[in-house]
Every structure is written in structure tokens, then in C-alpha cells.
């Protein structure tokens, strides 16, 4: 079960490009991502995985397979504590958004199964709408403008492009696959687009694939429905938020949730996490080389703050309530709940007991001290406090914080999120 709280204290930040280049080269993350892709089988899966993409918009590799792999690498990097959203320099510079950045990371951990289904299914429509546009209008890979707005079998166009790419790659066998992909675009200047690909998920055949993936990942019907709508909306949202903090589009997303019976807070949190993963896995090839862009995420956050400024306060309250609920479970497991301590202290409910209970809980968090109590009682409380501090919950300080009943003083330390 994935944790329900942020697992990270702020460390030295790194720029987005640096972080993502590190993740791209992480062999362990590549292996985990490939294991997932290996399990994505079937004719439709192979068609979408082998669908070509151009370096101007998708510089991570020559096929959609490369895009999905990097998305999975990003998710595994967050799960394995190799990437922390709040440590990305471009995001850390945003003032007053720490709660939102923490939540992106939390959602990725909580909704890992849902996001894996999103990753595998969100590009299913690309082979249906793929369009090739060459700078040389006489090129055999130059599709007419009208074709971009039509849906149909693109198999012949894809095969022609793939043959041209393979023939080109043979001449550059000394280069890496990614370098060949970039060099091909430089020389051939063929750009690939997929206008309207996201809406193709509504086709019965692709919806069936989504439902099968959801069943394999044991998603609830509600989670499956959220992923379906996230796929439908993500293409338009990426394009809109890539340009500006589009409050009108954010307003549209809120209205969409109401219209389709989605919980706006939960859905938009999941949706933002999916936009972050997309941004991490869509590098572009420009004049100065490969670059990663977080504009869509930054603009989404800005639009949310402008349209719904109360959401940050609600988010902080929700996170606090969640942490307190989890803490109560671990206090009870350690024998530090009210009933257990009343037996230990041989006391009944009273203001005096309430005050002592609050003291013990504060001491357990490393935030206070204990009153004078019998030595055997202090020893037992100390044992239970250590058990509480060793439990994986959001309020647990270092196991050594405030230990020892001689001075009964708890060192003030930062929370340790396990």
C-alpha cells in the first residue's frame, strides 16, 4: 500500500533538465518501466507502442513506446524517492505553493495504479489520427491539411515513415537511438502530430482496453471513470496550460466535474499529477538541444490559485486531518491512546487526565516534556513512545528525540515522514 503523506524534507534543489536527465539514465528505473511495458500486450498495444513520434515535440525517442517508458520511469522515480517535486528548482521558486507540490507527490504515491493505467491507455488514439508534415511539400510524408481532421486507417503512412526512418538509421549506426531520432528530424524535417487523439479513448474498442487495464490493476469503477475523463481532457489541457495560466480552462474543468459527477477536488488533484508526469516525459528538441518544460504545471497551479484561492486552505486542512487520523491509529497501536493510558496511570476521565494525555502525546512527537511520574510508569511510557516513533506515520520524529525520563525534555526536531 502506497503511503498517504509526503515522505520528504526539502533538500538541495536541482533544475528540471538536470533531474530528468538523471532519471532518463537510471538503469533501474528503465528496467522497472520495461517490465510494465512487457506486460502491455495485444495487437492494439503493439500498434500504439510502435507509433512514430518526432523530436520537435517528443525528443525522448522515435516511438510512443519511449514516451510511455519515460512516464513510467518518472512515476517509479517518485515512488523510489529519486525524484521529489518540491526539489525541482523551477517549482520551488513558486511562492506559496509548497502544499500543492507536496500533494502532486502524494497523489502519485497514492494513485500509482490509476496513473499506470492512465499512462498505458492515454495514447491509444494516436495511431488513428497521426499526421505527417514535412517542410518539403513534395515529400511523400507530407499529409494534406484535411487529413489531419479526418480519422481513419493510417497504417500505410506509418509504414512508409518507419521504412524511411529505418533506412536512415542504417547510415548512422554509430549513434545512439536517441541521437538518430534527433538527427533524422534535423535532416528530414518531418513533424508528427496527433490532433484529437485523446478523444479517441471514447471509441468502444479503446474504452474496452481501458476497462481491461483497470480490471487488471484492480481499480474501482470510480477510479476507472476518473482515468477515462482524465484521458479525454488531458490533450486540450496540456495545449491550453502550456501557453498561459488559463483560468477559463480551469473553470471549464470545474464545470466538467460537476456535469459528469466527478469529485472536483479529487479529480483535479489526479489530473494535475497526470499533467506533471506528461511534462516530465515530453522533452523537446530545439536549437540548443533537448529541453524539458514545466509550463503546463506552473500555469495550472497559477490558474487554480486565481480561480479557487480557497483550495489551498482546504488542502492544508485536509492534509492535517489525514495526518491526525493516521497518528491516532499509531498512538493506539503503541498503547498511547486514552483508554490504554487511563489503565496505565490508574486514572479516570477528568481535566487532569486530559492535560496529562496532551503532554504525553506532545512528548511522543518530540515537542514537549513530561510531568513527574512514578519511575516504573515513566519507563513504560518511554517504551511505548519509542514504539510510536518507530511506526511509519506522518508525525513521527526521530526515535531518539526526547528520549530518557531523567530530564523529561523532548528535543525539538523536524517530523520524520517514513
Coordinates of C-alpha atoms in Angstrom, one line a residue:
X1 CA 0.0 0.0 0.0
X2 CA 1.4 3.4 -1.0
X3 CA 1.9 6.0 1.7
X4 CA -0.6 8.7 2.2
X5 CA 1.8 11.5 3.1
X6 CA 4.8 13.3 1.8
X7 CA 8.0 11.4 2.5
X8 CA 10.5 14.2 2.1
X9 CA 12.1 17.0 3.8
X10 CA 13.4 19.7 1.4
X11 CA 16.9 19.1 0.1
X12 CA 19.1 20.9 -2.3
X13 CA 17.2 21.8 -5.4
X14 CA 18.1 20.9 -8.9
X15 CA 16.9 22.2 -12.2
X16 CA 14.2 20.3 -14.1
X17 CA 16.5 19.4 -17.0
X18 CA 19.2 18.0 -14.6
X19 CA 16.6 16.0 -12.7
X20 CA 15.0 14.5 -15.8
X21 CA 18.4 13.7 -17.5
X22 CA 19.3 11.8 -14.3
X23 CA 16.1 9.8 -14.4
X24 CA 16.5 9.1 -18.1
X25 CA 19.8 7.4 -17.5
X26 CA 18.8 5.5 -14.4
X27 CA 19.0 1.8 -15.5
X28 CA 17.0 0.5 -12.5
X29 CA 14.1 2.8 -13.5
X30 CA 14.4 1.8 -17.1
X31 CA 14.2 -1.9 -16.1
X32 CA 11.1 -1.3 -14.0
X33 CA 9.4 0.6 -16.8
X34 CA 10.2 -2.0 -19.4
X35 CA 8.7 -4.7 -17.1
X36 CA 5.4 -2.8 -17.2
X37 CA 5.5 -2.3 -21.0
X38 CA 6.3 -6.0 -21.5
X39 CA 3.0 -6.8 -19.8
X40 CA 1.1 -4.4 -22.1
X41 CA 0.3 -7.0 -24.8
X42 CA -2.1 -7.4 -27.7
X43 CA -2.4 -6.0 -31.2
X44 CA -3.7 -2.6 -30.1
X45 CA -0.8 -2.3 -27.6
X46 CA 1.8 -3.1 -30.2
X47 CA 0.3 -0.6 -32.7
X48 CA 0.4 2.3 -30.2
X49 CA 3.8 1.4 -28.8
X50 CA 5.3 1.4 -32.3
X51 CA 3.5 4.6 -33.4
X52 CA 6.2 7.1 -34.5
X53 CA 6.9 10.5 -32.9
X54 CA 9.1 13.4 -34.0
X55 CA 11.9 15.0 -32.0
X56 CA 10.5 18.5 -32.1
X57 CA 7.7 17.6 -29.7
X58 CA 8.8 14.2 -28.3
X59 CA 12.6 14.1 -28.1
X60 CA 12.7 11.1 -25.8
X61 CA 12.6 8.6 -28.6
X62 CA 11.3 7.6 -32.0
X63 CA 8.2 5.7 -30.8
X64 CA 5.4 6.2 -28.4
X65 CA 6.9 3.3 -26.5
X66 CA 9.7 5.7 -25.5
X67 CA 7.2 8.2 -24.2
X68 CA 5.4 5.7 -22.1
X69 CA 8.7 4.3 -20.8
X70 CA 9.8 7.8 -19.5
X71 CA 6.4 8.4 -18.0
X72 CA 6.7 5.1 -16.0
X73 CA 10.3 6.0 -15.1
X74 CA 9.1 9.3 -13.7
X75 CA 6.4 7.6 -11.5
X76 CA 8.9 4.9 -10.3
X77 CA 11.4 7.7 -9.5
X78 CA 8.8 9.4 -7.2
X79 CA 8.0 6.1 -5.6
X80 CA 11.6 5.2 -5.0
X81 CA 12.4 8.7 -3.6
X82 CA 14.7 9.5 -6.5
X83 CA 12.6 12.5 -7.6
X84 CA 10.9 15.0 -5.3
X85 CA 8.6 17.5 -6.8
X86 CA 9.4 20.1 -4.2
X87 CA 13.1 19.8 -5.0
X88 CA 12.7 20.9 -8.6
X89 CA 14.2 24.4 -8.8
X90 CA 11.6 25.9 -11.2
X91 CA 8.8 24.7 -8.9
X92 CA 10.5 25.6 -5.6
X93 CA 10.7 29.2 -6.9
X94 CA 6.9 29.4 -6.9
X95 CA 5.9 31.3 -3.7
X96 CA 3.2 29.8 -1.5
X97 CA 2.7 26.5 -3.5
X98 CA 4.5 24.0 -1.2
X99 CA 1.2 22.3 -0.2
X100 CA 0.3 21.9 -3.9
X101 CA 3.8 20.5 -4.8
X102 CA 3.6 18.0 -1.8
X103 CA 0.2 16.9 -3.0
X104 CA 1.4 16.1 -6.5
X105 CA 3.9 13.8 -5.0
X106 CA 1.4 12.3 -2.6
X107 CA -1.1 11.7 -5.4
X108 CA 1.5 9.8 -7.5
X109 CA 2.2 7.6 -4.5
X110 CA -1.5 7.1 -3.5
X111 CA -2.8 6.6 -7.1
X112 CA 0.1 4.7 -8.6
X113 CA -2.2 2.0 -10.1
X114 CA -4.6 4.6 -11.6
X115 CA -1.7 6.6 -13.1
X116 CA -0.2 3.4 -14.5
X117 CA -3.5 2.7 -16.3
X118 CA -3.5 6.4 -17.5
X119 CA 0.0 6.0 -18.9
X120 CA -0.8 2.8 -20.8
X121 CA -4.1 4.0 -22.2
X122 CA -3.8 7.7 -22.8
X123 CA -2.1 7.4 -26.2
X124 CA -4.3 4.6 -27.6
X125 CA -5.8 7.0 -30.1
X126 CA -2.6 8.3 -31.6
X127 CA -2.2 5.7 -34.4
X128 CA -5.8 6.6 -35.5
X129 CA -5.0 10.3 -36.1
X130 CA -1.3 10.5 -36.7
X131 CA -0.4 13.1 -39.3
X132 CA 3.0 13.7 -41.0
X133 CA 4.1 17.2 -42.1
X134 CA 7.3 17.7 -44.0
X135 CA 9.0 21.0 -44.7
X136 CA 9.4 19.9 -48.2
X137 CA 5.8 19.9 -49.5
X138 CA 6.7 17.4 -52.3
X139 CA 7.8 14.8 -49.7
X140 CA 5.9 11.5 -49.7
X141 CA 5.4 12.1 -45.9
X142 CA 3.5 15.4 -46.4
X143 CA -0.1 14.8 -45.5
X144 CA -2.8 17.2 -46.7
X145 CA -4.3 19.6 -44.1
X146 CA -7.7 18.0 -44.5
X147 CA -6.3 14.6 -43.5
X148 CA -5.4 16.0 -40.1
X149 CA -9.1 16.4 -39.3
X150 CA -10.1 13.0 -40.6
X151 CA -10.0 9.8 -38.6
X152 CA -9.1 6.5 -40.3
X153 CA -6.5 3.9 -41.0
X154 CA -3.0 5.4 -41.0
X155 CA -1.2 2.1 -41.3
X156 CA 0.2 2.8 -44.8
X157 CA 1.5 6.3 -43.8
X158 CA 3.1 4.8 -40.6
X159 CA 4.8 2.0 -42.5
X160 CA 6.2 4.5 -45.1
X161 CA 7.6 6.7 -42.4
X162 CA 9.0 3.7 -40.4
X163 CA 10.8 2.4 -43.6
X164 CA 12.3 5.9 -44.3
X165 CA 13.5 6.1 -40.6
X166 CA 15.0 2.6 -40.7
X167 CA 16.9 3.3 -43.9
X168 CA 18.2 6.5 -42.4
X169 CA 19.2 4.7 -39.2
X170 CA 21.4 2.3 -41.1
X171 CA 23.6 5.2 -42.2
X172 CA 24.2 6.3 -38.6
X173 CA 24.8 3.0 -36.8
X174 CA 27.5 4.6 -34.7
X175 CA 24.9 6.9 -33.0
X176 CA 22.6 6.1 -30.1
X177 CA 18.9 5.5 -30.8
X178 CA 18.0 8.9 -29.4
X179 CA 20.8 10.7 -31.4
X180 CA 19.5 9.0 -34.6
X181 CA 16.0 10.2 -33.8
X182 CA 17.2 13.8 -33.4
X183 CA 19.5 13.7 -36.5
X184 CA 16.6 12.3 -38.6
X185 CA 14.5 15.3 -37.7
X186 CA 17.3 17.7 -38.4
X187 CA 17.8 16.3 -41.9
X188 CA 14.3 15.3 -42.9
X189 CA 12.3 18.0 -41.0
X190 CA 9.2 15.7 -40.7
X191 CA 7.0 16.8 -37.9
X192 CA 4.4 14.4 -36.5
X193 CA 1.1 15.4 -34.8
X194 CA -1.9 13.6 -33.4
X195 CA -4.8 16.2 -33.4
X196 CA -7.7 14.9 -31.4
X197 CA -6.0 11.7 -30.2
X198 CA -7.3 11.9 -26.6
X199 CA -10.9 11.8 -27.6
X200 CA -10.4 8.5 -29.4
X201 CA -10.5 6.8 -26.0
X202 CA -14.3 7.1 -26.2
X203 CA -14.3 4.6 -29.1
X204 CA -15.8 1.3 -27.8
X205 CA -12.7 -0.7 -28.7
X206 CA -10.4 1.6 -26.9
X207 CA -12.7 2.0 -23.9
X208 CA -12.8 -1.8 -23.6
X209 CA -8.9 -1.8 -23.5
X210 CA -9.0 0.8 -20.8
X211 CA -11.6 -1.2 -18.8
X212 CA -9.4 -4.4 -19.1
X213 CA -6.4 -2.5 -17.9
X214 CA -8.4 -1.1 -15.0
X215 CA -9.6 -4.6 -14.0
X216 CA -6.0 -5.9 -14.2
X217 CA -4.9 -3.1 -11.8
X218 CA -8.0 -3.7 -9.6
X219 CA -9.2 -0.1 -9.9
X220 CA -12.7 0.7 -8.6
X221 CA -15.4 1.8 -11.0
X222 CA -15.0 5.4 -9.7
X223 CA -11.2 5.3 -10.3
X224 CA -11.7 3.9 -13.7
X225 CA -14.2 6.6 -14.6
X226 CA -11.7 9.3 -13.3
X227 CA -9.0 7.9 -15.6
X228 CA -11.3 7.9 -18.6
X229 CA -12.2 11.5 -18.1
X230 CA -8.6 12.5 -17.4
X231 CA -7.6 10.9 -20.8
X232 CA -10.4 12.7 -22.6
X233 CA -9.3 16.1 -21.2
X234 CA -5.5 15.9 -21.0
X235 CA -4.7 16.8 -24.6
X236 CA -6.7 20.0 -24.6
X237 CA -5.5 20.9 -21.1
X238 CA -1.8 20.5 -22.0
X239 CA -2.2 22.7 -25.0
X240 CA -4.1 25.4 -23.1
X241 CA -1.9 25.5 -20.0
X242 CA 1.3 25.2 -22.0
X243 CA 0.6 28.8 -23.3
X244 CA -0.8 30.6 -20.2
X245 CA -2.4 30.3 -16.8
X246 CA -5.8 29.8 -18.5
X247 CA -8.4 30.5 -15.8
X248 CA -11.2 29.9 -18.3
X249 CA -10.0 26.4 -19.0
X250 CA -9.7 25.7 -15.2
X251 CA -13.2 27.0 -14.9
X252 CA -14.3 24.6 -17.7
X253 CA -12.6 21.7 -15.8
X254 CA -14.5 22.5 -12.6
X255 CA -17.8 22.7 -14.6
X256 CA -16.9 19.4 -16.3
X257 CA -16.6 17.7 -13.0
X258 CA -20.0 18.9 -11.9
X259 CA -21.6 17.9 -15.1
X260 CA -20.1 14.4 -15.1
X261 CA -20.5 13.7 -11.4
X262 CA -16.8 13.7 -10.5
X263 CA -15.5 15.0 -7.2
X264 CA -13.7 18.1 -8.3
X265 CA -11.0 18.2 -5.6
X266 CA -10.0 14.5 -6.1
X267 CA -10.3 14.6 -9.8
X268 CA -8.3 17.8 -10.3
X269 CA -5.6 16.6 -7.9
X270 CA -5.3 13.4 -10.0
X271 CA -5.4 15.4 -13.2
X272 CA -2.6 17.7 -12.1
X273 CA -0.4 14.7 -11.2
X274 CA -1.0 13.3 -14.7
X275 CA 0.0 16.7 -16.3
X276 CA 3.2 16.7 -14.2
X277 CA 4.1 13.2 -15.4
X278 CA 3.3 14.2 -19.0
X279 CA 5.6 17.3 -18.7
X280 CA 8.4 15.1 -17.3
X281 CA 8.2 12.7 -20.3
X282 CA 7.7 15.2 -23.2
X283 CA 11.2 16.8 -23.8
X284 CA 11.5 18.8 -27.0
X285 CA 14.4 19.2 -29.4
X286 CA 15.3 22.8 -30.0
X287 CA 18.1 25.0 -31.3
X288 CA 20.1 24.5 -28.1
X289 CA 19.3 20.8 -27.8
X290 CA 16.9 18.8 -25.6
X291 CA 14.9 20.7 -23.0
X292 CA 12.1 19.9 -20.6
X293 CA 9.3 22.3 -19.9
X294 CA 7.1 22.6 -16.8
X295 CA 4.9 25.5 -18.2
X296 CA 1.7 23.4 -18.2
X297 CA 2.1 22.5 -14.5
X298 CA 3.1 26.0 -13.4
X299 CA 0.2 27.6 -15.3
X300 CA -2.3 25.1 -14.0
X301 CA -1.2 25.9 -10.4
X302 CA -1.4 29.6 -11.1
X303 CA -4.9 29.3 -12.7
X304 CA -6.1 27.2 -9.7
X305 CA -4.9 29.8 -7.3
X306 CA -6.6 32.6 -9.2
X307 CA -9.9 30.8 -9.7
X308 CA -10.1 28.9 -6.4
X309 CA -7.9 30.6 -3.8
X310 CA -9.7 28.7 -1.0
X311 CA -8.4 25.4 -2.3
X312 CA -5.0 25.9 -0.7
X313 CA -6.6 26.4 2.7
X314 CA -8.9 23.4 2.2
X315 CA -5.9 21.3 1.0
X316 CA -3.9 22.1 4.1
X317 CA -6.8 21.3 6.4
X318 CA -7.4 18.1 4.6
X319 CA -3.8 17.0 4.9
X320 CA -3.7 18.0 8.6
X321 CA -6.9 16.0 9.2
X322 CA -5.5 13.0 7.4
X323 CA -2.2 13.1 9.4
X324 CA -4.1 13.3 12.7
X325 CA -6.3 10.4 11.7
X326 CA -3.2 8.3 10.9
X327 CA -1.5 9.4 14.0
X328 CA -4.4 8.3 16.2
X329 CA -4.1 4.8 14.7
X330 CA -0.4 4.6 15.6
X331 CA -1.0 6.1 19.1
X332 CA -3.5 3.3 19.7
X333 CA -1.1 0.6 18.4
X334 CA 1.6 1.9 20.7
X335 CA -0.6 1.9 23.7
X336 CA -0.7 5.7 23.9
X337 CA -4.4 6.3 23.3
X338 CA -6.7 7.5 26.1
X339 CA -8.1 4.1 27.2
X340 CA -4.6 2.5 27.4
X341 CA -3.1 5.4 29.4
X342 CA -6.0 5.5 31.8
X343 CA -5.3 1.9 32.7
X344 CA -1.5 2.5 33.0
X345 CA -2.0 5.7 35.1
X346 CA -4.9 4.3 37.0
X347 CA -6.9 7.5 36.3
X348 CA -10.5 8.3 35.2
X349 CA -11.6 10.8 32.6
X350 CA -11.0 14.3 34.0
X351 CA -9.4 17.6 33.2
X352 CA -6.2 16.4 34.9
X353 CA -6.1 13.3 32.8
X354 CA -6.8 15.3 29.6
X355 CA -3.9 17.6 30.4
X356 CA -1.5 14.7 31.1
X357 CA -2.7 12.9 27.9
X358 CA -1.9 16.0 25.8
X359 CA 1.6 16.2 27.5
X360 CA 2.3 12.6 26.6
X361 CA 1.2 13.0 23.0
X362 CA 3.3 16.1 22.6
X363 CA 6.3 14.3 24.2
X364 CA 5.7 11.4 21.8
X365 CA 6.1 13.8 18.9
X366 CA 9.2 15.2 20.3
X367 CA 7.5 18.5 21.1
X368 CA 7.3 18.8 24.9
X369 CA 8.1 17.3 28.3
X370 CA 6.5 15.0 30.9
X371 CA 5.5 15.8 34.4
X372 CA 7.0 13.9 37.3
X373 CA 5.5 10.4 37.4
X374 CA 6.5 7.2 39.1
X375 CA 9.7 5.7 37.7
X376 CA 8.0 2.5 36.5
X377 CA 5.3 4.5 34.8
X378 CA 7.8 6.8 33.1
X379 CA 9.8 3.7 31.9
X380 CA 6.7 2.1 30.4
X381 CA 5.6 5.4 28.7
X382 CA 9.2 5.7 27.3
X383 CA 8.9 2.2 25.9
X384 CA 5.6 3.0 24.2
X385 CA 6.8 6.3 22.9
X386 CA 9.7 4.6 21.2
X387 CA 7.3 2.1 19.6
X388 CA 5.2 5.1 18.4
X389 CA 8.2 6.8 16.9
X390 CA 9.3 3.8 15.1
X391 CA 6.0 3.4 13.4
X392 CA 5.7 4.8 9.8
X393 CA 3.3 7.8 10.2
X394 CA 3.5 11.5 9.3
X395 CA 4.0 12.9 12.8
X396 CA 6.8 10.6 13.9
X397 CA 10.1 12.3 14.9
X398 CA 13.4 10.6 15.2
X399 CA 13.2 7.6 17.6
X400 CA 15.8 9.3 19.8
X401 CA 14.0 12.6 20.0
X402 CA 13.2 13.5 23.6
X403 CA 14.1 10.0 24.9
X404 CA 15.1 9.4 28.5
X405 CA 13.0 10.2 31.5
X406 CA 15.7 11.7 33.6
X407 CA 15.2 15.2 32.4
X408 CA 11.8 14.5 30.7
X409 CA 12.7 17.1 28.0
X410 CA 11.9 16.3 24.4
X411 CA 14.3 17.7 21.8
X412 CA 12.5 19.8 19.2
X413 CA 13.1 18.0 15.9
X414 CA 11.6 18.1 12.5
X415 CA 8.9 15.5 11.7
X416 CA 10.3 12.3 10.1
X417 CA 8.0 11.1 7.3
X418 CA 8.6 7.4 6.7

